[in-house]
């Protein structure tokens, strides 16, 4: 198993840092999958993560100037690690102005992702900062847990309102209730609702637009759907709040698929990063 | 159930409709009297009065005249209900409560009458949030029977001068003593706390003093009752302090809202112990 990669462009470094920061706000630990073409930050949606699933895909060519990978076996050319994104985030923070950042898989007292940053100084000699970030290597027999999630057979797909507005509203709603209902229809309307003994609050978003998914199977259920009828799912409000808190960059596309009473599937697309987040329904 | 925001049919059933282009013109003044969860709302054609009481010894009232509202329609002589004020005040900031100039949350407040919730329609940037807050049967506010004929002392001050004193009040003192006299020290606030006694004196010829009509009195009030009034003081530009022959205290605050319009907040407080007038 071998992994060496290098970032020399400051824009790429900042972008990569922002992505890792976002991931670190979403979860304490996650899986990092390294393949020849892509990096993936993954949460499998099991009970351990509160049922929340995450799939963040980065195209390595858009970030790294050099990228060398030798996976666990010739027919399985990838490496799967369990990481604490906050550690990677912290290391990247100290490398902000680096001329060059190298990331490699090493073995110190345990397996590590070692980050080596060459920082500029006034003299001709660079200052080198090294971070050893402990990781766990995930054995191949467990890889099936971290495959790309299937697009759920959703009832409604809709573009999200401005994330900042959503975040403000959800933050306030969290003061009033632990659970929130998200509902949307094919007329571009979305409502966020909470209800308690004392108060009910509903925020109405209109004219959001619905993504034009192609004539593939995933749109099967929604094809003959009455555009007025809402699909809704009740979720733990903190999970939605956590997703919204983490967003540092405005995505080029933000949308949401709702499977009635089952799951909310949020998709954010940036130029070279895609993030999917799955929040399960609560009773 | 489809929820229309300006439904024609529902509109016919409202006994009270009040609209504001800027919800802060209501929420800011209500925050000044939020020291207990429950508030009694009473609307008349003159406007809105909101009352909060504590242990039958303290009462705060906020008055927002009908003219402050962009729309104020009432179908009865008097409409009253009780709500959880803390929950109600979580609603106006639903869009984040930022104070970006030019961006305001608009409010349309509607009430259908006994048994119905208080409905707030809040709008900012084309997004509408509908809040329905449950109401209860309104309690009858206490009548403190404070009338101008019994007033023995009256002082009107610019709030600036009192703000400093109130923010520094020694909270280890159980009481706040108010001394008013035609001679020195004229108007004095005193505390008796763990670190000693503190006195704040306001001479009658000070720039801050707008009116001074005092006979000699010294009355003590529970600090815990008066401390909440600091919020109203912070919002105000002028305050009138009056006591009557029973030692009851009336504090009246003149508050200017975001648009410069005037609203009033008043606090009534019972004395902690009767002190003989000298």
Coordinates of C-alpha atoms in Angstrom, one line a residue:
Chain A
X1 CA 0.0 0.0 0.0
X2 CA 1.5 3.3 -1.0
X3 CA 0.1 6.8 -1.2
X4 CA 1.9 10.0 -2.0
X5 CA 0.3 13.3 -3.2
X6 CA 1.4 16.9 -3.6
X7 CA -0.4 20.2 -3.7
X8 CA 1.6 23.2 -5.0
X9 CA -1.2 25.6 -6.0
X10 CA -2.3 27.9 -3.2
X11 CA -5.9 28.0 -4.7
X12 CA -6.1 24.2 -4.7
X13 CA -4.7 24.1 -1.2
X14 CA -7.3 26.6 0.1
X15 CA -10.1 24.7 -1.7
X16 CA -9.0 21.4 -0.2
X17 CA -8.8 23.0 3.2
X18 CA -12.3 24.3 2.9
X19 CA -13.6 20.9 1.9
X20 CA -11.9 19.2 4.9
X21 CA -13.2 21.9 7.2
X22 CA -16.7 21.2 6.0
X23 CA -16.3 17.5 6.6
X24 CA -14.9 18.1 10.0
X25 CA -18.0 20.1 11.0
X26 CA -20.2 17.2 9.8
X27 CA -18.7 14.3 11.6
X28 CA -16.0 13.4 14.2
X29 CA -14.7 10.5 12.3
X30 CA -15.3 9.1 8.8
X31 CA -13.8 6.9 6.2
X32 CA -11.4 8.2 3.6
X33 CA -11.3 6.2 0.4
X34 CA -8.4 6.8 -1.9
X35 CA -8.7 5.6 -5.5
X36 CA -6.7 6.4 -8.6
X37 CA -9.1 9.1 -9.7
X38 CA -10.9 10.3 -6.6
X39 CA -10.9 10.8 -2.9
X40 CA -14.1 10.1 -0.9
X41 CA -15.1 11.1 2.6
X42 CA -17.7 8.6 3.7
X43 CA -20.1 7.9 6.5
X44 CA -22.0 4.6 6.1
X45 CA -25.3 5.6 7.6
X46 CA -25.2 3.0 10.3
X47 CA -26.5 3.4 13.8
X48 CA -23.1 4.5 15.0
X49 CA -23.4 7.8 13.1
X50 CA -27.0 8.2 14.2
X51 CA -28.2 6.8 10.9
X52 CA -26.7 9.8 9.0
X53 CA -25.0 8.9 5.8
X54 CA -22.4 11.1 3.9
X55 CA -20.7 10.7 0.6
X56 CA -18.3 13.5 -0.4
X57 CA -16.4 13.0 -3.7
X58 CA -13.4 14.9 -4.9
X59 CA -11.7 14.5 -8.2
X60 CA -8.0 14.2 -7.3
X61 CA -6.8 15.8 -10.5
X62 CA -8.4 19.1 -9.5
X63 CA -6.5 19.4 -6.3
X64 CA -3.2 17.5 -6.5
X65 CA -0.3 18.2 -8.7
X66 CA 1.1 14.8 -8.1
X67 CA -0.8 11.7 -7.0
X68 CA 0.6 8.2 -6.7
X69 CA -1.5 5.4 -5.4
X70 CA -0.8 1.7 -5.0
X71 CA -3.8 0.0 -3.4
X72 CA -4.0 -3.1 -1.3
X73 CA -4.0 -5.4 -4.3
X74 CA -3.7 -5.1 -8.1
X75 CA -7.5 -5.9 -8.5
X76 CA -8.4 -3.6 -5.6
X77 CA -6.4 -0.5 -6.4
X78 CA -7.6 1.6 -3.5
X79 CA -6.9 2.4 0.1
X80 CA -9.5 2.8 2.8
X81 CA -8.7 4.6 6.0
X82 CA -10.7 5.7 9.1
X83 CA -9.7 9.3 9.9
X84 CA -10.6 12.2 12.2
X85 CA -11.2 15.0 9.8
X86 CA -10.6 17.7 12.5
X87 CA -6.9 16.5 12.7
X88 CA -6.5 16.9 9.0
X89 CA -8.2 20.2 9.2
X90 CA -5.9 21.4 11.9
X91 CA -2.8 20.3 10.0
X92 CA -4.0 22.1 6.8
X93 CA -4.7 25.3 8.8
X94 CA -1.0 25.6 9.7
X95 CA -0.1 25.0 6.1
X96 CA -2.1 27.9 4.7
X97 CA 0.8 29.8 3.1
X98 CA 2.8 26.8 2.1
X99 CA 4.8 26.6 -1.1
X100 CA 4.1 22.9 -1.2
X101 CA 2.1 20.4 0.8
X102 CA 2.9 16.7 0.6
X103 CA 0.5 14.1 2.0
X104 CA 1.6 10.5 2.3
X105 CA 0.7 7.3 4.0
X106 CA 3.4 6.3 6.5
X107 CA 3.9 3.9 9.4
X108 CA 5.1 5.6 12.5
X109 CA 4.1 3.9 15.8
X110 CA 0.8 3.3 13.9
X111 CA -0.4 4.0 10.4
X112 CA -0.5 7.7 9.7
X113 CA -1.3 10.3 7.1
X114 CA 1.8 12.5 7.2
X115 CA 1.4 16.0 6.0
X116 CA 4.6 17.9 5.2
X117 CA 4.3 21.6 4.5
X118 CA 7.1 23.7 3.1
X119 CA 6.5 27.2 4.4
X120 CA 8.2 30.3 2.9
X121 CA 10.7 32.2 5.0
X122 CA 12.7 35.4 4.4
X123 CA 15.8 33.4 3.7
X124 CA 16.2 30.9 0.9
X125 CA 15.9 28.0 3.2
X126 CA 12.2 26.8 3.7
X127 CA 10.7 26.0 7.1
X128 CA 9.2 22.5 7.1
X129 CA 6.3 21.6 9.3
X130 CA 5.3 17.9 9.6
X131 CA 2.0 16.5 11.0
X132 CA 1.5 12.8 11.6
X133 CA -2.2 12.1 11.7
X134 CA -3.0 8.7 13.0
X135 CA -5.4 6.7 10.9
X136 CA -6.9 3.2 10.9
X137 CA -6.6 1.0 7.9
X138 CA -9.9 -0.5 7.0
X139 CA -9.5 -4.1 5.8
X140 CA -10.8 -5.1 2.4
X141 CA -13.5 -7.4 3.9
X142 CA -15.3 -4.3 5.3
X143 CA -15.2 -2.2 2.2
X144 CA -18.7 -3.1 1.1
X145 CA -20.0 -0.9 3.9
X146 CA -18.5 2.2 2.2
X147 CA -19.7 1.9 -1.4
X148 CA -21.3 4.8 -3.2
X149 CA -24.9 5.0 -2.0
X150 CA -27.7 4.3 -4.5
X151 CA -29.8 7.3 -5.4
X152 CA -33.0 6.6 -3.5
X153 CA -36.3 6.2 -5.3
X154 CA -37.4 9.6 -4.2
X155 CA -40.9 11.1 -4.2
X156 CA -40.0 14.7 -4.7
X157 CA -36.7 16.3 -5.9
X158 CA -36.4 20.1 -5.3
X159 CA -33.7 22.8 -5.4
X160 CA -32.9 24.0 -1.9
X161 CA -33.5 27.6 -0.8
X162 CA -30.4 29.8 0.0
X163 CA -28.5 27.8 2.6
X164 CA -28.0 30.8 4.9
X165 CA -31.8 31.4 5.1
X166 CA -32.4 27.7 5.8
X167 CA -29.7 27.8 8.5
X168 CA -31.1 30.9 10.2
X169 CA -34.6 29.4 10.3
X170 CA -33.5 25.9 11.5
X171 CA -31.3 27.5 14.2
X172 CA -34.3 29.3 15.6
X173 CA -36.6 26.3 15.3
X174 CA -34.2 24.2 17.3
X175 CA -34.9 26.5 20.3
X176 CA -38.5 25.4 20.1
X177 CA -38.4 21.7 19.1
X178 CA -36.2 18.6 18.7
X179 CA -37.9 17.5 15.5
X180 CA -38.6 19.1 12.2
X181 CA -40.7 18.1 9.2
X182 CA -39.4 18.9 5.8
X183 CA -41.9 18.7 3.0
X184 CA -41.8 19.6 -0.7
X185 CA -43.7 19.2 -3.9
X186 CA -43.1 19.2 -7.6
X187 CA -44.3 22.8 -7.8
X188 CA -41.1 24.1 -6.3
X189 CA -42.6 24.6 -2.9
X190 CA -40.9 23.6 0.3
X191 CA -42.0 23.9 3.9
X192 CA -40.0 23.5 7.1
X193 CA -42.3 22.8 10.1
X194 CA -42.1 22.3 13.8
X195 CA -44.9 21.7 16.2
X196 CA -45.0 21.5 20.0
X197 CA -47.7 21.9 22.7
X198 CA -47.0 25.6 22.8
X199 CA -46.4 26.7 19.3
X200 CA -46.3 25.6 15.6
X201 CA -44.0 27.3 13.2
X202 CA -43.9 26.8 9.4
X203 CA -41.6 28.5 7.0
X204 CA -42.8 28.5 3.4
X205 CA -40.3 28.6 0.5
X206 CA -41.7 29.1 -3.0
X207 CA -40.5 29.1 -6.6
X208 CA -37.5 26.9 -5.8
X209 CA -37.7 24.8 -9.0
X210 CA -37.5 21.1 -9.3
X211 CA -34.4 19.5 -10.9
X212 CA -35.2 17.9 -14.3
X213 CA -34.0 14.3 -13.6
X214 CA -33.9 12.3 -16.8
X215 CA -36.2 9.5 -17.7
X216 CA -34.4 6.9 -15.6
X217 CA -35.9 4.6 -13.0
X218 CA -35.2 6.9 -10.1
X219 CA -37.9 9.3 -11.3
X220 CA -40.4 6.5 -11.7
X221 CA -42.4 7.2 -8.6
X222 CA -42.5 10.9 -9.2
X223 CA -43.4 10.9 -12.9
X224 CA -47.1 10.6 -12.4
X225 CA -47.3 12.6 -9.2
X226 CA -49.7 15.4 -8.5
X227 CA -47.4 18.5 -8.4
X228 CA -49.3 20.0 -5.5
X229 CA -49.0 17.0 -3.1
X230 CA -46.2 17.3 -0.6
X231 CA -43.8 14.5 0.3
X232 CA -42.7 14.9 3.9
X233 CA -40.1 13.5 6.3
X234 CA -39.7 14.1 10.0
X235 CA -36.1 14.3 11.2
X236 CA -34.0 15.1 14.2
X237 CA -33.5 18.9 13.8
X238 CA -29.9 18.7 15.1
X239 CA -28.9 16.6 12.2
X240 CA -30.2 19.1 9.7
X241 CA -28.7 21.9 11.7
X242 CA -25.3 20.2 11.7
X243 CA -25.4 19.8 7.9
X244 CA -26.3 23.5 7.4
X245 CA -23.6 24.7 10.0
X246 CA -20.9 23.0 8.0
X247 CA -21.4 24.8 4.7
X248 CA -18.6 27.2 4.1
X249 CA -18.9 27.7 0.4
X250 CA -22.0 28.4 -1.7
X251 CA -22.5 25.4 -3.9
X252 CA -23.2 25.8 -7.6
X253 CA -26.2 23.5 -7.2
X254 CA -28.0 22.5 -4.0
X255 CA -30.9 20.1 -4.1
X256 CA -32.9 17.7 -2.0
X257 CA -34.6 14.4 -2.6
X258 CA -37.4 13.4 -0.2
X259 CA -38.5 9.9 0.2
X260 CA -41.9 10.2 1.9
X261 CA -41.5 9.4 5.6
X262 CA -38.2 7.6 5.0
X263 CA -35.2 9.8 4.2
X264 CA -34.0 13.3 3.2
X265 CA -31.2 13.1 0.7
X266 CA -29.3 16.4 0.3
X267 CA -27.0 17.0 -2.6
X268 CA -24.5 19.9 -2.9
X269 CA -22.5 20.3 -6.1
X270 CA -19.5 22.5 -6.4
X271 CA -17.1 22.6 -9.4
X272 CA -15.0 19.8 -8.4
X273 CA -16.6 18.5 -5.2
X274 CA -19.9 16.8 -4.6
X275 CA -21.4 16.2 -1.2
X276 CA -24.4 14.0 -0.5
X277 CA -25.9 13.8 3.0
X278 CA -28.6 11.4 4.1
X279 CA -30.8 12.1 7.1
X280 CA -33.2 9.3 8.1
X281 CA -36.7 9.8 9.3
X282 CA -37.7 9.5 12.9
X283 CA -41.0 8.2 14.0
Chain B
X1 CA -53.8 21.1 5.0
X2 CA -52.9 24.0 2.6
X3 CA -51.9 27.0 4.4
X4 CA -52.6 30.3 2.6
X5 CA -50.9 33.3 4.0
X6 CA -53.5 36.0 3.3
X7 CA -56.6 33.8 3.1
X8 CA -59.8 35.7 2.3
X9 CA -62.1 33.4 4.3
X10 CA -59.9 33.3 7.4
X11 CA -59.5 37.1 7.2
X12 CA -63.2 37.5 7.9
X13 CA -62.9 35.7 11.2
X14 CA -60.2 37.7 12.8
X15 CA -61.1 39.9 15.7
X16 CA -57.7 41.5 15.8
X17 CA -55.3 42.2 12.9
X18 CA -52.1 44.2 13.5
X19 CA -49.4 44.8 10.9
X20 CA -45.9 46.2 11.1
X21 CA -43.3 46.7 8.3
X22 CA -40.6 46.1 10.9
X23 CA -41.4 43.5 13.6
X24 CA -38.7 44.9 15.8
X25 CA -41.0 47.8 16.6
X26 CA -43.0 45.3 18.6
X27 CA -40.5 42.7 19.7
X28 CA -37.9 45.1 21.1
X29 CA -40.4 46.7 23.5
X30 CA -41.8 43.3 24.5
X31 CA -38.3 42.1 25.3
X32 CA -38.1 44.9 27.9
X33 CA -40.8 43.2 29.9
X34 CA -40.0 39.6 29.5
X35 CA -39.1 38.6 33.1
X36 CA -41.8 35.9 33.4
X37 CA -43.0 33.4 30.8
X38 CA -46.6 34.6 30.6
X39 CA -48.0 37.8 29.3
X40 CA -51.5 39.2 29.2
X41 CA -52.4 40.9 25.9
X42 CA -55.1 43.4 25.8
X43 CA -56.1 45.2 22.6
X44 CA -58.5 48.1 22.2
X45 CA -59.0 50.5 19.4
X46 CA -56.3 52.6 21.0
X47 CA -53.7 50.0 20.6
X48 CA -52.0 47.1 22.4
X49 CA -51.2 46.7 26.0
X50 CA -49.0 43.8 27.2
X51 CA -48.8 43.0 30.9
X52 CA -46.4 40.8 32.8
X53 CA -46.7 40.3 36.6
X54 CA -44.5 38.8 39.3
X55 CA -45.8 37.5 42.6
X56 CA -48.5 40.1 42.8
X57 CA -45.9 42.7 43.8
X58 CA -44.5 43.8 40.4
X59 CA -46.3 44.6 37.2
X60 CA -44.8 45.7 33.9
X61 CA -46.9 47.1 31.1
X62 CA -45.9 47.9 27.5
X63 CA -48.1 50.2 25.5
X64 CA -47.9 50.2 21.7
X65 CA -50.5 52.7 20.3
X66 CA -52.5 51.8 17.2
X67 CA -50.7 54.5 15.2
X68 CA -47.4 52.6 15.5
X69 CA -48.9 49.8 13.4
X70 CA -49.2 50.0 9.6
X71 CA -52.5 48.3 10.1
X72 CA -54.5 47.9 13.3
X73 CA -58.0 46.5 13.0
X74 CA -60.1 45.4 15.9
X75 CA -63.6 44.2 15.7
X76 CA -64.5 44.4 19.4
X77 CA -64.1 47.0 22.1
X78 CA -61.5 44.8 23.9
X79 CA -59.7 41.7 23.0
X80 CA -57.7 39.8 25.6
X81 CA -55.6 36.7 25.8
X82 CA -52.6 35.2 27.5
X83 CA -49.5 33.7 25.8
X84 CA -46.1 32.4 26.6
X85 CA -44.1 35.5 25.9
X86 CA -40.7 33.7 25.8
X87 CA -42.0 31.4 23.0
X88 CA -43.7 34.2 21.2
X89 CA -40.4 36.2 21.2
X90 CA -38.6 33.3 19.5
X91 CA -40.7 34.0 16.4
X92 CA -39.7 37.5 15.3
X93 CA -36.1 36.5 14.9
X94 CA -36.9 33.3 12.8
X95 CA -35.0 34.7 9.9
X96 CA -31.9 35.3 12.0
X97 CA -32.7 38.6 13.5
X98 CA -29.9 40.5 11.7
X99 CA -29.9 44.3 11.8
X100 CA -28.8 44.8 8.2
X101 CA -30.1 48.3 7.2
X102 CA -32.9 48.1 4.7
X103 CA -33.7 44.5 5.6
X104 CA -36.6 44.1 8.0
X105 CA -38.9 41.3 8.9
X106 CA -42.5 42.3 8.3
X107 CA -45.2 41.1 10.7
X108 CA -48.9 40.5 10.4
X109 CA -50.4 39.4 13.7
X110 CA -53.9 37.9 13.7
X111 CA -56.2 36.6 16.4
X112 CA -59.5 34.8 15.8
X113 CA -60.9 35.1 19.3
X114 CA -61.3 32.9 22.3
X115 CA -59.7 29.5 22.0
X116 CA -57.7 30.3 18.9
X117 CA -53.9 30.6 18.7
X118 CA -52.2 33.9 18.1
X119 CA -51.0 33.7 14.5
X120 CA -47.9 35.6 13.4
X121 CA -47.1 35.9 9.7
X122 CA -43.5 36.9 9.3
X123 CA -42.0 37.8 6.0
X124 CA -38.5 38.6 4.9
X125 CA -37.1 38.4 1.3
X126 CA -40.2 36.7 -0.1
X127 CA -40.1 33.9 2.4
X128 CA -43.0 33.6 4.8
X129 CA -43.0 31.9 8.2
X130 CA -46.3 31.3 10.0
X131 CA -46.2 30.9 13.8
X132 CA -49.2 29.8 15.8
X133 CA -48.8 30.4 19.5
X134 CA -51.3 28.8 21.8
X135 CA -53.3 31.2 23.9
X136 CA -54.9 30.9 27.3
X137 CA -57.7 32.6 29.1
X138 CA -56.3 36.0 30.2
X139 CA -55.9 36.6 33.9
X140 CA -57.1 39.9 35.2
X141 CA -54.1 42.2 35.7
X142 CA -53.8 43.6 39.2
X143 CA -54.9 47.1 39.6
X144 CA -52.2 48.8 41.7
X145 CA -54.6 51.8 42.2
X146 CA -51.8 54.2 41.5
X147 CA -53.4 57.6 40.8
X148 CA -51.9 61.0 40.3
X149 CA -53.8 62.5 43.2
X150 CA -51.9 60.3 45.7
X151 CA -48.5 60.9 44.2
X152 CA -46.2 62.3 46.8
X153 CA -43.0 62.4 44.8
X154 CA -42.3 62.8 41.1
X155 CA -38.9 63.0 39.3
X156 CA -38.3 62.9 35.6
X157 CA -34.8 62.1 34.5
X158 CA -32.9 61.5 31.3
X159 CA -32.3 57.7 31.2
X160 CA -28.6 58.1 30.6
X161 CA -28.0 59.0 34.2
X162 CA -29.8 56.1 35.6
X163 CA -28.5 53.5 33.2
X164 CA -25.0 53.6 34.8
X165 CA -26.4 53.2 38.3
X166 CA -28.7 50.3 37.4
X167 CA -26.0 48.4 35.5
X168 CA -23.7 48.7 38.6
X169 CA -26.3 47.9 41.3
X170 CA -25.0 45.7 44.0
X171 CA -27.0 42.5 43.5
X172 CA -26.0 41.2 46.9
X173 CA -28.2 43.8 48.4
X174 CA -31.7 42.5 49.0
X175 CA -33.3 45.8 48.6
X176 CA -33.0 49.0 46.6
X177 CA -33.8 52.0 48.7
X178 CA -35.1 55.2 47.0
X179 CA -34.8 58.4 48.9
X180 CA -36.6 61.5 47.7
X181 CA -36.3 64.9 49.5
X182 CA -36.7 68.6 48.8
X183 CA -33.3 69.0 50.4
X184 CA -30.1 67.1 50.0
X185 CA -29.6 64.3 48.9
X186 CA -32.7 65.1 46.7
X187 CA -32.9 61.8 44.8
X188 CA -30.8 58.9 46.0
X189 CA -30.6 55.2 45.2
X190 CA -29.0 53.0 47.9
X191 CA -28.0 49.5 48.2
X192 CA -26.8 47.5 51.3
X193 CA -24.7 44.6 50.1
X194 CA -21.9 42.3 51.2
X195 CA -19.2 44.7 50.2
X196 CA -20.9 47.6 52.0
X197 CA -23.4 50.4 51.3
X198 CA -23.6 52.3 48.0
X199 CA -25.4 55.5 47.2
X200 CA -26.1 57.1 43.9
X201 CA -27.2 60.8 44.2
X202 CA -29.0 62.9 41.7
X203 CA -29.1 66.6 42.5
X204 CA -32.2 68.4 41.6
X205 CA -30.4 71.0 39.6
X206 CA -28.5 68.5 37.5
X207 CA -28.7 68.7 33.7
X208 CA -30.2 65.2 33.6
X209 CA -33.1 66.2 35.9
X210 CA -36.1 67.5 34.0
X211 CA -38.6 67.6 36.7
X212 CA -38.3 67.5 40.5
X213 CA -41.3 67.5 42.8
X214 CA -40.6 65.8 46.1
X215 CA -41.8 65.6 49.7
X216 CA -39.6 63.6 52.0
X217 CA -39.7 59.8 51.7
X218 CA -37.5 56.8 51.9
X219 CA -38.8 53.5 50.7
X220 CA -37.2 50.1 50.1
X221 CA -38.1 47.8 47.3
X222 CA -37.0 44.2 46.7
X223 CA -34.0 44.2 44.4
X224 CA -35.1 41.0 42.6
X225 CA -38.3 42.8 41.6
X226 CA -36.7 45.9 40.3
X227 CA -33.7 44.4 38.5
X228 CA -35.8 43.4 35.4
X229 CA -36.7 47.0 34.9
X230 CA -33.1 47.6 33.8
X231 CA -34.1 46.2 30.3
X232 CA -36.8 48.9 29.9
X233 CA -34.4 51.5 31.1
X234 CA -31.8 50.5 28.6
X235 CA -34.2 51.1 25.7
X236 CA -35.6 54.4 27.0
X237 CA -34.5 58.0 26.7
X238 CA -36.5 59.3 29.6
X239 CA -37.8 57.9 32.8
X240 CA -40.3 59.2 35.4
X241 CA -40.1 57.9 39.0
X242 CA -43.1 58.4 41.2
X243 CA -44.1 57.2 44.6
X244 CA -47.5 57.5 46.3
X245 CA -48.6 57.9 49.9
X246 CA -48.5 54.1 50.3
X247 CA -44.9 53.9 49.1
X248 CA -45.9 52.2 45.8
X249 CA -43.4 52.9 43.0
X250 CA -44.3 53.8 39.4
X251 CA -41.5 53.8 36.8
X252 CA -42.5 55.1 33.4
X253 CA -40.1 54.8 30.5
X254 CA -40.3 56.7 27.2
X255 CA -39.0 54.4 24.5
X256 CA -38.3 55.4 20.9
X257 CA -38.5 52.5 18.4
X258 CA -36.5 51.9 15.2
X259 CA -38.5 54.5 13.3
X260 CA -38.3 57.1 16.1
X261 CA -41.9 56.6 17.2
X262 CA -42.7 56.8 20.9
X263 CA -44.0 53.9 23.1
X264 CA -44.3 53.6 26.8
X265 CA -43.3 51.0 29.3
X266 CA -44.3 51.3 33.0
X267 CA -43.4 49.3 36.0
X268 CA -45.4 49.2 39.3
X269 CA -43.8 47.9 42.4
X270 CA -44.9 47.4 46.0
X271 CA -42.7 48.6 48.8
X272 CA -40.7 46.0 50.8
X273 CA -41.6 47.6 54.1
X274 CA -43.5 50.7 55.0
X275 CA -41.3 53.5 56.1
X276 CA -42.7 56.4 58.0
X277 CA -42.7 59.7 56.1
X278 CA -40.8 62.2 58.1

